[in-house]
Coordinates of C-alpha atoms in Angstrom, one line a residue:
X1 CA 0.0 0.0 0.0
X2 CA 1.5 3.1 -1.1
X3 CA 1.7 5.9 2.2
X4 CA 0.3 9.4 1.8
X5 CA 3.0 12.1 1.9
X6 CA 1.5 15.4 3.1
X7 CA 0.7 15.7 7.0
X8 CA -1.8 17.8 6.6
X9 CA -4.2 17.2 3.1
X10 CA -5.3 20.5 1.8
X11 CA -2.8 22.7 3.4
X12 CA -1.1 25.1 0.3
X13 CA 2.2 25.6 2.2
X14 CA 3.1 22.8 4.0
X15 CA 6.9 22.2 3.9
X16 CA 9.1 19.7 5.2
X17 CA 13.2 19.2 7.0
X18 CA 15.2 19.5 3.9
X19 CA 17.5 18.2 6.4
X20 CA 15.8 14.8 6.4
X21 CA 14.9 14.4 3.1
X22 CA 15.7 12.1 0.2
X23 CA 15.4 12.1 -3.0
X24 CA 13.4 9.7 -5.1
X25 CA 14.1 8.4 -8.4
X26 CA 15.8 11.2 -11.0
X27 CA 14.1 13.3 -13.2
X28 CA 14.6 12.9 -16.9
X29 CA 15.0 15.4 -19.4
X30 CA 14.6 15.2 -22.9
X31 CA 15.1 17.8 -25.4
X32 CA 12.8 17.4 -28.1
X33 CA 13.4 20.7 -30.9
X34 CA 14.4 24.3 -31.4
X35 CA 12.1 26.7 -33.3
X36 CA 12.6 29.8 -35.1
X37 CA 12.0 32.7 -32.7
X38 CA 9.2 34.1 -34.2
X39 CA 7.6 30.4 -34.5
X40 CA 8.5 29.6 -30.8
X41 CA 6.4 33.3 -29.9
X42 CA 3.5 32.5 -31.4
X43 CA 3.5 29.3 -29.9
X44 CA 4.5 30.4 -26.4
X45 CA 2.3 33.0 -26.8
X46 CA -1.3 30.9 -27.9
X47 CA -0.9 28.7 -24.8
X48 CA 0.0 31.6 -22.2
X49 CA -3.4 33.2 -23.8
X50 CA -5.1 30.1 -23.1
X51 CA -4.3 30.4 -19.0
X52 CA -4.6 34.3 -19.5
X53 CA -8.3 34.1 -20.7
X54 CA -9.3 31.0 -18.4
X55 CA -8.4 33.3 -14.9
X56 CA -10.4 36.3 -16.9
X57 CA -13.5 34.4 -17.3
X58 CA -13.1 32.3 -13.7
X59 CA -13.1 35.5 -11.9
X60 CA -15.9 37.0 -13.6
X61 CA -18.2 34.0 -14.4
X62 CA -20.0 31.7 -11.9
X63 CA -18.0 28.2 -10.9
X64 CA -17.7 25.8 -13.8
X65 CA -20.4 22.9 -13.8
X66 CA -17.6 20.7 -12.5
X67 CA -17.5 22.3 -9.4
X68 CA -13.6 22.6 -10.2
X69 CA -11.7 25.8 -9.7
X70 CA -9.4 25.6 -12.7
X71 CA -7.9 28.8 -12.6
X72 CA -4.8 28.7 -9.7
X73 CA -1.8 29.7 -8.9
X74 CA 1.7 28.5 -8.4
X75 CA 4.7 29.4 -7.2
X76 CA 6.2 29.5 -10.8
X77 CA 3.3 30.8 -12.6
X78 CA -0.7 31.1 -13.3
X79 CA -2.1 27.9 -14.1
X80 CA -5.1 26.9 -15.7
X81 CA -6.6 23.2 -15.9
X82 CA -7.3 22.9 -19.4
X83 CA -9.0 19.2 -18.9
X84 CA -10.6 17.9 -15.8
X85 CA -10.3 14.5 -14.5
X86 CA -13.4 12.3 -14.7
X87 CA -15.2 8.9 -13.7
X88 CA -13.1 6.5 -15.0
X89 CA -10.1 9.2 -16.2
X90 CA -7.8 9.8 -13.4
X91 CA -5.9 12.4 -15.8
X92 CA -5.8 16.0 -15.8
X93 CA -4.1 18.4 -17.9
X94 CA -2.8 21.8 -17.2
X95 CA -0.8 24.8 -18.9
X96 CA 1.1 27.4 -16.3
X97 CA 2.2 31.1 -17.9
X98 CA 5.3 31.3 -16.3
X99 CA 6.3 34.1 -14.0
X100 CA 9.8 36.2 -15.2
X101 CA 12.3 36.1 -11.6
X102 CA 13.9 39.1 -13.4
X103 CA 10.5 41.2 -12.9
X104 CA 9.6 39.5 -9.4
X105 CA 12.9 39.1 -7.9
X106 CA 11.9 36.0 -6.8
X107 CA 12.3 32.1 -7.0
X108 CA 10.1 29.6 -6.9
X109 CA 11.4 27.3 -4.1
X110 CA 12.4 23.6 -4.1
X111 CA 9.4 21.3 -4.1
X112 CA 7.8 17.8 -5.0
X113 CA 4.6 16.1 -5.6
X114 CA 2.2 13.6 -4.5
X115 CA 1.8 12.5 -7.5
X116 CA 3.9 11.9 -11.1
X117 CA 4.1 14.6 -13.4
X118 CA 4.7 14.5 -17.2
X119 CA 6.2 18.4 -17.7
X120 CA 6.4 19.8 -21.4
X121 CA 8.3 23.2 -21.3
X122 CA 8.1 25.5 -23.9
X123 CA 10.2 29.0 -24.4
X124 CA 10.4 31.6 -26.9
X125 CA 12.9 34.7 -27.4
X126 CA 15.5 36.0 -24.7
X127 CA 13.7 33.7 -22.4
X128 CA 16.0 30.3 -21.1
X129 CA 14.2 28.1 -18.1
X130 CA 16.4 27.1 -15.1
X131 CA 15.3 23.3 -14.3
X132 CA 16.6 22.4 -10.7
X133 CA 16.5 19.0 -8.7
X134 CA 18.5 17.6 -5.5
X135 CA 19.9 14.7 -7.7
X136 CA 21.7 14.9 -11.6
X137 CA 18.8 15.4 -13.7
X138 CA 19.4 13.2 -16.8
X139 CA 19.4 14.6 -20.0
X140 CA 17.7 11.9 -22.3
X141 CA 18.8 11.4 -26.2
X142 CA 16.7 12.4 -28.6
X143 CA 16.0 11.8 -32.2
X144 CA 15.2 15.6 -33.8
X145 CA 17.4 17.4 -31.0
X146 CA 20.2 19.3 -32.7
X147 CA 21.0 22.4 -31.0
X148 CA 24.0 20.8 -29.2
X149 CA 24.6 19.8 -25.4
X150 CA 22.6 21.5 -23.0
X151 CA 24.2 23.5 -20.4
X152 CA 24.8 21.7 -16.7
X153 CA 25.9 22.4 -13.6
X154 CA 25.3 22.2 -10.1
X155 CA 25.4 24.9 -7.1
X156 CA 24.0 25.0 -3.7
X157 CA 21.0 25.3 -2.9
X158 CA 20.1 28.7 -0.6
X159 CA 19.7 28.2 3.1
X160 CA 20.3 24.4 2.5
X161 CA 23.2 23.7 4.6
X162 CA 25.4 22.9 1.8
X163 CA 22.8 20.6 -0.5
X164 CA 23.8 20.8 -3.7
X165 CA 21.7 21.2 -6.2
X166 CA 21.7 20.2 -9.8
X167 CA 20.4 22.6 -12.6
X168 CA 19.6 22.0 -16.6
X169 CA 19.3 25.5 -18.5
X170 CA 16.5 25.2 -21.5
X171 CA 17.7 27.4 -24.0
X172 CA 15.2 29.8 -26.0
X173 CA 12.6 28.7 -29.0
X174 CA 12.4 25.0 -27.3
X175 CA 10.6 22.5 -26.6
X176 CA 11.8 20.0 -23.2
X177 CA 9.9 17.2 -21.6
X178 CA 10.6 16.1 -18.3
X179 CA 9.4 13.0 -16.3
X180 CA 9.2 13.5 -12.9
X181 CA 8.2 10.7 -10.6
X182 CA 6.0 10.9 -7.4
X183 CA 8.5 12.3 -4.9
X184 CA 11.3 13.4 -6.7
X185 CA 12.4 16.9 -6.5
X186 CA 12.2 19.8 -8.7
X187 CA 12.3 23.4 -9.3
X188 CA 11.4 25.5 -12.1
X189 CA 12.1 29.3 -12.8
X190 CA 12.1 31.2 -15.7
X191 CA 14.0 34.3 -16.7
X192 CA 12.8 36.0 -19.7
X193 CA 8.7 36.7 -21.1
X194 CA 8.1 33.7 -22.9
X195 CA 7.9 30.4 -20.9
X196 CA 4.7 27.8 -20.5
X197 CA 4.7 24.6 -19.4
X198 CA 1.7 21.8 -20.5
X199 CA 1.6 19.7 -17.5
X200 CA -0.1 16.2 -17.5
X201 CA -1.3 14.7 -14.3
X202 CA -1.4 10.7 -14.9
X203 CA -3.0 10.5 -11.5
X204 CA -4.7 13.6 -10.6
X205 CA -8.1 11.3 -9.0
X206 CA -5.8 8.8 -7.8
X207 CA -3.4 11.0 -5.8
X208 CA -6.0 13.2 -4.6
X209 CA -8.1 10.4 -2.8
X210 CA -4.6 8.8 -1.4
X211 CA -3.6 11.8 0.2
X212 CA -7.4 12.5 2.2
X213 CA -7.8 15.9 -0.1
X214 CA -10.7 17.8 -0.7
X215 CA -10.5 18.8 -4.0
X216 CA -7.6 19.6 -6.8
X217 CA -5.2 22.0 -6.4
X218 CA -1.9 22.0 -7.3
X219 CA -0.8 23.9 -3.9
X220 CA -1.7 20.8 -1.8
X221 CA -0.6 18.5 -4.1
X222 CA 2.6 20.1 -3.3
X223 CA 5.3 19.7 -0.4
X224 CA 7.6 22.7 -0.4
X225 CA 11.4 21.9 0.7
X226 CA 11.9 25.7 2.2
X227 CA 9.4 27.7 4.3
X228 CA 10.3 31.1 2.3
X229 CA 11.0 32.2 -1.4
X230 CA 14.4 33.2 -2.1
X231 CA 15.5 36.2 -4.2
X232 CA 15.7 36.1 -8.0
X233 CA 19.8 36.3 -7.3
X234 CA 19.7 32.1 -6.4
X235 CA 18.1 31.4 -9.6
X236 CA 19.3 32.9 -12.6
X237 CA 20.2 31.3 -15.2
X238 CA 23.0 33.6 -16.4
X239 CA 23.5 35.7 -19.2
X240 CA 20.5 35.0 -22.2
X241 CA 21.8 33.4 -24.8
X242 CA 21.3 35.0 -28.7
X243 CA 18.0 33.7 -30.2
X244 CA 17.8 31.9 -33.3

């Protein structure tokens, strides 16, 4: 029988000892394709207008029939469940308009889920995405990538007591996916305008009725791994690189 992982359900901010924690299985990257910049903006652009216009209509219409609130927010971004999970689909799907740290001057923190994610992450011009986990991320091969190794390195993680931390830069105009399994952790922050992620939850139903929730939101389906934000300063990606 697989053990619930939050102490408290439905609490938004609930955080555990770094101290004492360990990592699950590795998350895998795989790079999938670089666009032109003006391709990768329109893209970019369609899906962030998709959670844009979902948090416009949820705050000025009545609840959706579901009784689901869709539109949320993360620490990385604004969210918006595209598709719901139903009777007999455990699934959900979501896209997240990322937030810039540069405009902020803040980071999302270190975090994991009760539940495994499938993570597609998508930039456009001058904007790179700073992927972050406790253990080496591993960068999968793939068939159509050809914009040359991606850029690796590890640092330690702020107010950690010396954890280090292992970080995966997406360059501009591409498209990543990422596996991450139930427990494993992760941090995501982008620096730049142009950054969404389409999130599948293979579990959503599942996940939700093993941890005692009441209803779906991606702040209790989290467990943070610091009680505060740090400053933009601990994320950055470095310098921008040219886009294509």
């Amino acid at each position: 029988m697989t053990v619930r992982m939050k102490h408290s359900p439905d609490h938004e901010d609930e955080f555990h000892d770094l101290g004492a924690y360990r990592d699950g299985d590795p998350c895998r990257l795989t790079p999938l394709f670089r666009l032109p910049a003006a391709a990768a903006l329109v893209v970019v652009e369609a899906l962030a207008a998709v959670v844009r216009e979902g948090h416009r209509k949820e705050r000025s219409g009545p609840v959706p029939a579901d009784g689901i609130r869709r539109a949320q927010e993360f620490e990385e971004g604004d969210v918006y469940m595209v598709e719901a999970p139903f009777e007999g689909f455990f699934a959900d799907r979501y896209l997240m308009d990322f937030y810039d740290v540069t405009a902020r001057n803040i980071c999302s923190r270190m975090h994991l889920h009760t539940g495994l994610r499938f993570v597609r992450m998508m930039t456009g011009p001058d904007t790179t995405i700073r992927t972050s986990s406790l253990s080496p991320i591993r960068v999968m091969p793939s068939p159509t990538w050809a914009g040359g190794p991606l850029r690796e390195f590890a640092d330690r993680l702020p107010g950690a007591q010396g954890k280090e931390r292992h970080n995966v830069i997406v360059p501009p105009n591409c498209w990543v996916d990422m596996q991450i399994p139930r427990g494993a952790s992760h941090q995501f922050n982008a620096e730049g305008p142009y950054a969404v992620v389409d999130s599948v939850h293979p579990e959503e139903s599942v996940e939700t009725l093993r941890e005692g929730m009441s209803g779906y939101r991606m702040m209790a389906q989290t467990i943070f791994l610091a009680e505060a934000r740090p400053a933009a300063s601990t994320c950055l990606s470095g310098e921008v690189p040219p886009t294509a």
